Amino acid sequence: MVKPLQKRFLPRAIKRILLVASTAMAISSLLLSTQLSATQYSPNFKGTEISEFIDIVGKNLQKTMIVDPNVRGKINIRSYNTFNEEQYYLFFLSVLEVYNFAAVEMDNGVIKIIRNKDAKTSSIPLVGSENTGKGDQMVTRVVEVKNVTVRELVPLLRQLSDQAGGGNVTNYDPANVIMLTGPAAVVNRLVKIIERVDKAGDKNIEIIRLKYASASEIVRIVEAMNKSSQGKAGTPTFLIPKIVADDRTNSVIVSGEIQARERIVKLISRLDSELETNGNTRVYYLKYSKAEDLVKVLEGVSESIEAETKGTKTNSRSSGKKRKVSIDAHVDTNTLVITAQPDMLRSLESVIRQLDVRRAQVLVEAIIVEVFESDGVSLGVQWYSEQGGFTQFTNGPASLTGVAAGAEAARTVQGELVPEVRAADTGELITAAYRKNDTEGDYNLLAQVLGTMSGGMFGIMKNDWGAIVQAVSTDTNSNILATPSITTLDNEEAHFLVGQEVPIITGSAASSGNNNPFQTVDRQEVGIKLIVTPQVNEGSAVQLTIAQEVSSVSGATGVDISINKREIKTTVMVDSGATIILGGLIDEDVQESVQKVPLLGDLPIIGHLFKSTSNTVRKRNLMVFIRPTIVREGIEMEEISKNKYNLIRAEEIVQQEKGLSLMSNENLPLLQKWNDALSLPPSFDDYINKKDAKSDTQDSATESQLQQPPKAQEH
């Protein structure tokens, strides 16, 4: 019973097990297919509005998207592949990039959909070498360039970037970096190009120590070859290396590509060979220095080098031989002719190169200001009596006795009356009575007395008494301003004088008979004189040895003329362009002179009738300023000369605008405008063409006049 029962139930159990297993497999396959269908996307859009496309992608990716109102249009997309979530988002960015739009993801997860050209100014992520971004994601990257110049590299990169759209390539020269903005794929491609170019521009440096040749001479030869090769078309710039001479170690420094360096090194090694003879002659054309001035310096240098060589090479075979050095100057061509051994030539050439430099010039401008004021007042009363009493003061303009004597001499004397003459015996009239002619007065003495007087004089005479009241007031103001300027070379004395030469008697002699006397006369410079010797040191300071003099003729003395002189001699140190005061005088003199009659002159109010008072106040201010300016380049001197020229021309224009009162203004001189460029005369062809054009214009004008109808005569 048991066996048949087992045979009947065994297939049922197996069927149940199989059913449960099949059901579980179906459920698991269903869940797996559901999960795969949730992460796989196969987008297909035809004639779909882009806003609807963005909305569908946002729902699928569960992202919030803000769409710019300018994002409009329809798209057509057909995909035969399925994408996961990451691929689906990159596909979405690519579609936006094709239609000139971009997605900018904010920090809070919100995505902004804007136009492509507006994305580069938005808050797109800044990536580096570790996280470079993927696909068409808008990114910004800063790349540091080490071996090439970003200014030359950026124009080439801009041709590979969409500058009108979301791409942007800019450079920052101080840090030598490039800032790239655009899709990540484009930015990464530009970064790879920069790395390749930057690696190609990596130039090594090689130092070549010379044994026989001069480093500066080798550099001159190689640079001449490089200049000639640059003129040939098709020669790459990177194949022309840079070379610099180090005179201190007599070495040549070569920088450039390996091929160019090897070519230059081979050339230098062939040039750096020992000369066949022990002597060598060179001719050096000087640019700025005088050849005869350098001969003594070079002879001293050669002697010191020779002595040093003998001291260091006592065991060499050439120590017993004296090396001949010949240094001569050719004045006409300003050249040096040197004959010496190669090592001596290199040393002397180095000295010549350092001494034959453009010497600085110094523009010295002096400002001399002198202000003089003088005020004086004199008041006095003088009395006279015929009986012999009078007062006379010496501090007045004129003395009373001198005025009285001059007035008496100038008075006309009436002629004497001659009585009639009659005969003694008869009483007959022989000569009738008459009056002699009047004697005219002599005004010379009065003129001399009054000529020494200034101001006013009032006289009164009553009976035997007379009085003279004298009053004078003087006011003198003078303002002298001089601005002499002079330009001279460094360590060269310059002399400047504006004035005149005044003759001064230095001696006289007469013969025994006093019939042939003679005098010796010397001429002295009077005016504004400036003597200066500048010394320009390393830097901007100038040492000035200055002799400044301001002199003028004061007047004649009993022996000769007198000269007023203000002189300063000093040595100062001043910066270029700065103003320094050399010296000054501030003088004030107050004098009061009172002459009076004792007791009577002390009375209040009435005492002024018996005294004479004179007051004098003098003030003098004198200052001298100096301003040196170092001029190292010719263009600086050109600019200074232009400013001075225009200043004089402006003064002439002002004078021309004022005009002359009695003459035409055309007689006033006027400088031409400053012209920096050299104006050349026209060529023969230009002259002929201009002449032909002028004749054609005159012919056409004459022809037009002939073609015009005659005007009707007026009645």
mmCIF file of N, CA, C and O in Angstrom, residues 338-371:
data_model
loop_
_atom_site.group_PDB
_atom_site.id
_atom_site.type_symbol
_atom_site.label_atom_id
_atom_site.label_comp_id
_atom_site.label_asym_id
_atom_site.label_seq_id
_atom_site.Cartn_x
_atom_site.Cartn_y
_atom_site.Cartn_z
ATOM 1 N N ILE A 338 96.054 99.176 -31.551
ATOM 2 C CA ILE A 338 96.697 98.425 -30.472
ATOM 3 C C ILE A 338 97.300 97.158 -31.053
ATOM 4 O O ILE A 338 96.630 96.414 -31.786
ATOM 5 N N THR A 339 98.539 96.919 -30.717
ATOM 6 C CA THR A 339 99.226 95.689 -31.087
ATOM 7 C C THR A 339 99.650 94.988 -29.806
ATOM 8 O O THR A 339 100.419 95.532 -29.006
ATOM 9 N N ALA A 340 99.126 93.775 -29.609
ATOM 10 C CA ALA A 340 99.426 93.023 -28.388
ATOM 11 C C ALA A 340 99.017 91.581 -28.599
ATOM 12 O O ALA A 340 98.447 91.205 -29.639
ATOM 13 N N GLN A 341 99.304 90.755 -27.622
ATOM 14 C CA GLN A 341 98.908 89.359 -27.684
ATOM 15 C C GLN A 341 97.411 89.224 -27.414
ATOM 16 O O GLN A 341 96.778 90.131 -26.862
ATOM 17 N N PRO A 342 96.833 88.089 -27.794
ATOM 18 C CA PRO A 342 95.366 87.958 -27.710
ATOM 19 C C PRO A 342 94.801 88.193 -26.318
ATOM 20 O O PRO A 342 93.782 88.864 -26.169
ATOM 21 N N ASP A 343 95.443 87.643 -25.277
ATOM 22 C CA ASP A 343 94.894 87.845 -23.936
ATOM 23 C C ASP A 343 94.972 89.305 -23.514
ATOM 24 O O ASP A 343 94.062 89.835 -22.873
ATOM 25 N N MET A 344 96.064 89.992 -23.911
ATOM 26 C CA MET A 344 96.178 91.411 -23.610
ATOM 27 C C MET A 344 95.140 92.217 -24.386
ATOM 28 O O MET A 344 94.553 93.183 -23.863
ATOM 29 N N LEU A 345 94.904 91.830 -25.637
ATOM 30 C CA LEU A 345 93.889 92.514 -26.437
ATOM 31 C C LEU A 345 92.508 92.381 -25.816
ATOM 32 O O LEU A 345 91.718 93.331 -25.808
ATOM 33 N N ARG A 346 92.191 91.201 -25.294
ATOM 34 C CA ARG A 346 90.879 91.015 -24.670
ATOM 35 C C ARG A 346 90.718 91.919 -23.454
ATOM 36 O O ARG A 346 89.670 92.527 -23.240
ATOM 37 N N SER A 347 91.764 92.021 -22.657
ATOM 38 C CA SER A 347 91.689 92.870 -21.470
ATOM 39 C C SER A 347 91.551 94.341 -21.850
ATOM 40 O O SER A 347 90.717 95.069 -21.297
ATOM 41 N N LEU A 348 92.362 94.785 -22.817
ATOM 42 C CA LEU A 348 92.271 96.182 -23.235
ATOM 43 C C LEU A 348 90.945 96.480 -23.915
ATOM 44 O O LEU A 348 90.386 97.579 -23.766
ATOM 45 N N GLU A 349 90.439 95.515 -24.666
ATOM 46 C CA GLU A 349 89.141 95.710 -25.322
ATOM 47 C C GLU A 349 88.021 95.871 -24.292
ATOM 48 O O GLU A 349 87.116 96.683 -24.458
ATOM 49 N N SER A 350 88.105 95.119 -23.213
ATOM 50 C CA SER A 350 87.106 95.259 -22.150
ATOM 51 C C SER A 350 87.172 96.640 -21.512
ATOM 52 O O SER A 350 86.135 97.258 -21.222
ATOM 53 N N VAL A 351 88.392 97.158 -21.308
ATOM 54 C CA VAL A 351 88.535 98.497 -20.732
ATOM 55 C C VAL A 351 87.991 99.548 -21.693
ATOM 56 O O VAL A 351 87.293 100.495 -21.288
ATOM 57 N N ILE A 352 88.294 99.405 -22.983
ATOM 58 C CA ILE A 352 87.807 100.374 -23.973
ATOM 59 C C ILE A 352 86.282 100.380 -24.021
ATOM 60 O O ILE A 352 85.642 101.443 -24.082
ATOM 61 N N ARG A 353 85.698 99.197 -23.976
ATOM 62 C CA ARG A 353 84.238 99.113 -24.064
ATOM 63 C C ARG A 353 83.566 99.770 -22.859
ATOM 64 O O ARG A 353 82.489 100.374 -22.986
ATOM 65 N N GLN A 354 84.183 99.684 -21.701
ATOM 66 C CA GLN A 354 83.584 100.297 -20.516
ATOM 67 C C GLN A 354 83.831 101.793 -20.432
ATOM 68 O O GLN A 354 83.035 102.524 -19.837
ATOM 69 N N LEU A 355 84.939 102.260 -21.035
ATOM 70 C CA LEU A 355 85.220 103.691 -21.001
ATOM 71 C C LEU A 355 84.566 104.440 -22.150
ATOM 72 O O LEU A 355 84.215 105.624 -21.999
ATOM 73 N N ASP A 356 84.401 103.797 -23.294
ATOM 74 C CA ASP A 356 83.824 104.462 -24.461
ATOM 75 C C ASP A 356 82.298 104.395 -24.387
ATOM 76 O O ASP A 356 81.648 103.662 -25.135
ATOM 77 N N VAL A 357 81.746 105.125 -23.478
ATOM 78 C CA VAL A 357 80.299 105.181 -23.293
ATOM 79 C C VAL A 357 79.847 106.622 -23.437
ATOM 80 O O VAL A 357 80.643 107.566 -23.346
ATOM 81 N N ARG A 358 78.583 106.763 -23.677
ATOM 82 C CA ARG A 358 78.012 108.102 -23.811
ATOM 83 C C ARG A 358 78.026 108.803 -22.454
ATOM 84 O O ARG A 358 77.436 108.314 -21.499
ATOM 85 N N ARG A 359 78.714 109.916 -22.398
ATOM 86 C CA ARG A 359 78.791 110.667 -21.152
ATOM 87 C C ARG A 359 77.521 111.480 -20.950
ATOM 88 O O ARG A 359 76.940 112.009 -21.901
ATOM 89 N N ALA A 360 77.113 111.543 -19.721
ATOM 90 C CA ALA A 360 75.910 112.300 -19.397
ATOM 91 C C ALA A 360 76.191 113.795 -19.504
ATOM 92 O O ALA A 360 77.313 114.264 -19.310
ATOM 93 N N GLN A 361 75.158 114.537 -19.838
ATOM 94 C CA GLN A 361 75.222 115.990 -19.858
ATOM 95 C C GLN A 361 74.378 116.544 -18.713
ATOM 96 O O GLN A 361 73.462 115.887 -18.232
ATOM 97 N N VAL A 362 74.705 117.741 -18.317
ATOM 98 C CA VAL A 362 73.993 118.375 -17.208
ATOM 99 C C VAL A 362 73.523 119.753 -17.660
ATOM 100 O O VAL A 362 74.327 120.565 -18.146
ATOM 101 N N LEU A 363 72.232 119.983 -17.526
ATOM 102 C CA LEU A 363 71.650 121.300 -17.768
ATOM 103 C C LEU A 363 71.549 122.014 -16.421
ATOM 104 O O LEU A 363 70.826 121.574 -15.527
ATOM 105 N N VAL A 364 72.310 123.104 -16.278
ATOM 106 C CA VAL A 364 72.343 123.871 -15.033
ATOM 107 C C VAL A 364 71.560 125.156 -15.254
ATOM 108 O O VAL A 364 71.903 125.963 -16.131
ATOM 109 N N GLU A 365 70.532 125.342 -14.449
ATOM 110 C CA GLU A 365 69.691 126.536 -14.524
ATOM 111 C C GLU A 365 69.826 127.298 -13.209
ATOM 112 O O GLU A 365 69.628 126.732 -12.128
ATOM 113 N N ALA A 366 70.182 128.578 -13.321
ATOM 114 C CA ALA A 366 70.341 129.436 -12.144
ATOM 115 C C ALA A 366 69.228 130.477 -12.129
ATOM 116 O O ALA A 366 68.830 131.004 -13.174
ATOM 117 N N ILE A 367 68.728 130.755 -10.939
ATOM 118 C CA ILE A 367 67.708 131.782 -10.739
ATOM 119 C C ILE A 367 68.269 132.785 -9.740
ATOM 120 O O ILE A 367 68.560 132.431 -8.596
ATOM 121 N N ILE A 368 68.447 134.021 -10.190
ATOM 122 C CA ILE A 368 69.008 135.083 -9.355
ATOM 123 C C ILE A 368 67.916 136.128 -9.146
ATOM 124 O O ILE A 368 67.429 136.741 -10.101
ATOM 125 N N VAL A 369 67.537 136.338 -7.902
ATOM 126 C CA VAL A 369 66.470 137.273 -7.557
ATOM 127 C C VAL A 369 67.048 138.306 -6.604
ATOM 128 O O VAL A 369 67.606 137.952 -5.553
ATOM 129 N N GLU A 370 66.933 139.575 -6.953
ATOM 130 C CA GLU A 370 67.392 140.664 -6.093
ATOM 131 C C GLU A 370 66.306 141.736 -6.038
ATOM 132 O O GLU A 370 65.895 142.274 -7.076
ATOM 133 N N VAL A 371 65.844 142.041 -4.848
ATOM 134 C CA VAL A 371 64.825 143.066 -4.614
ATOM 135 C C VAL A 371 65.446 144.135 -3.711
ATOM 136 O O VAL A 371 65.927 143.823 -2.610
#
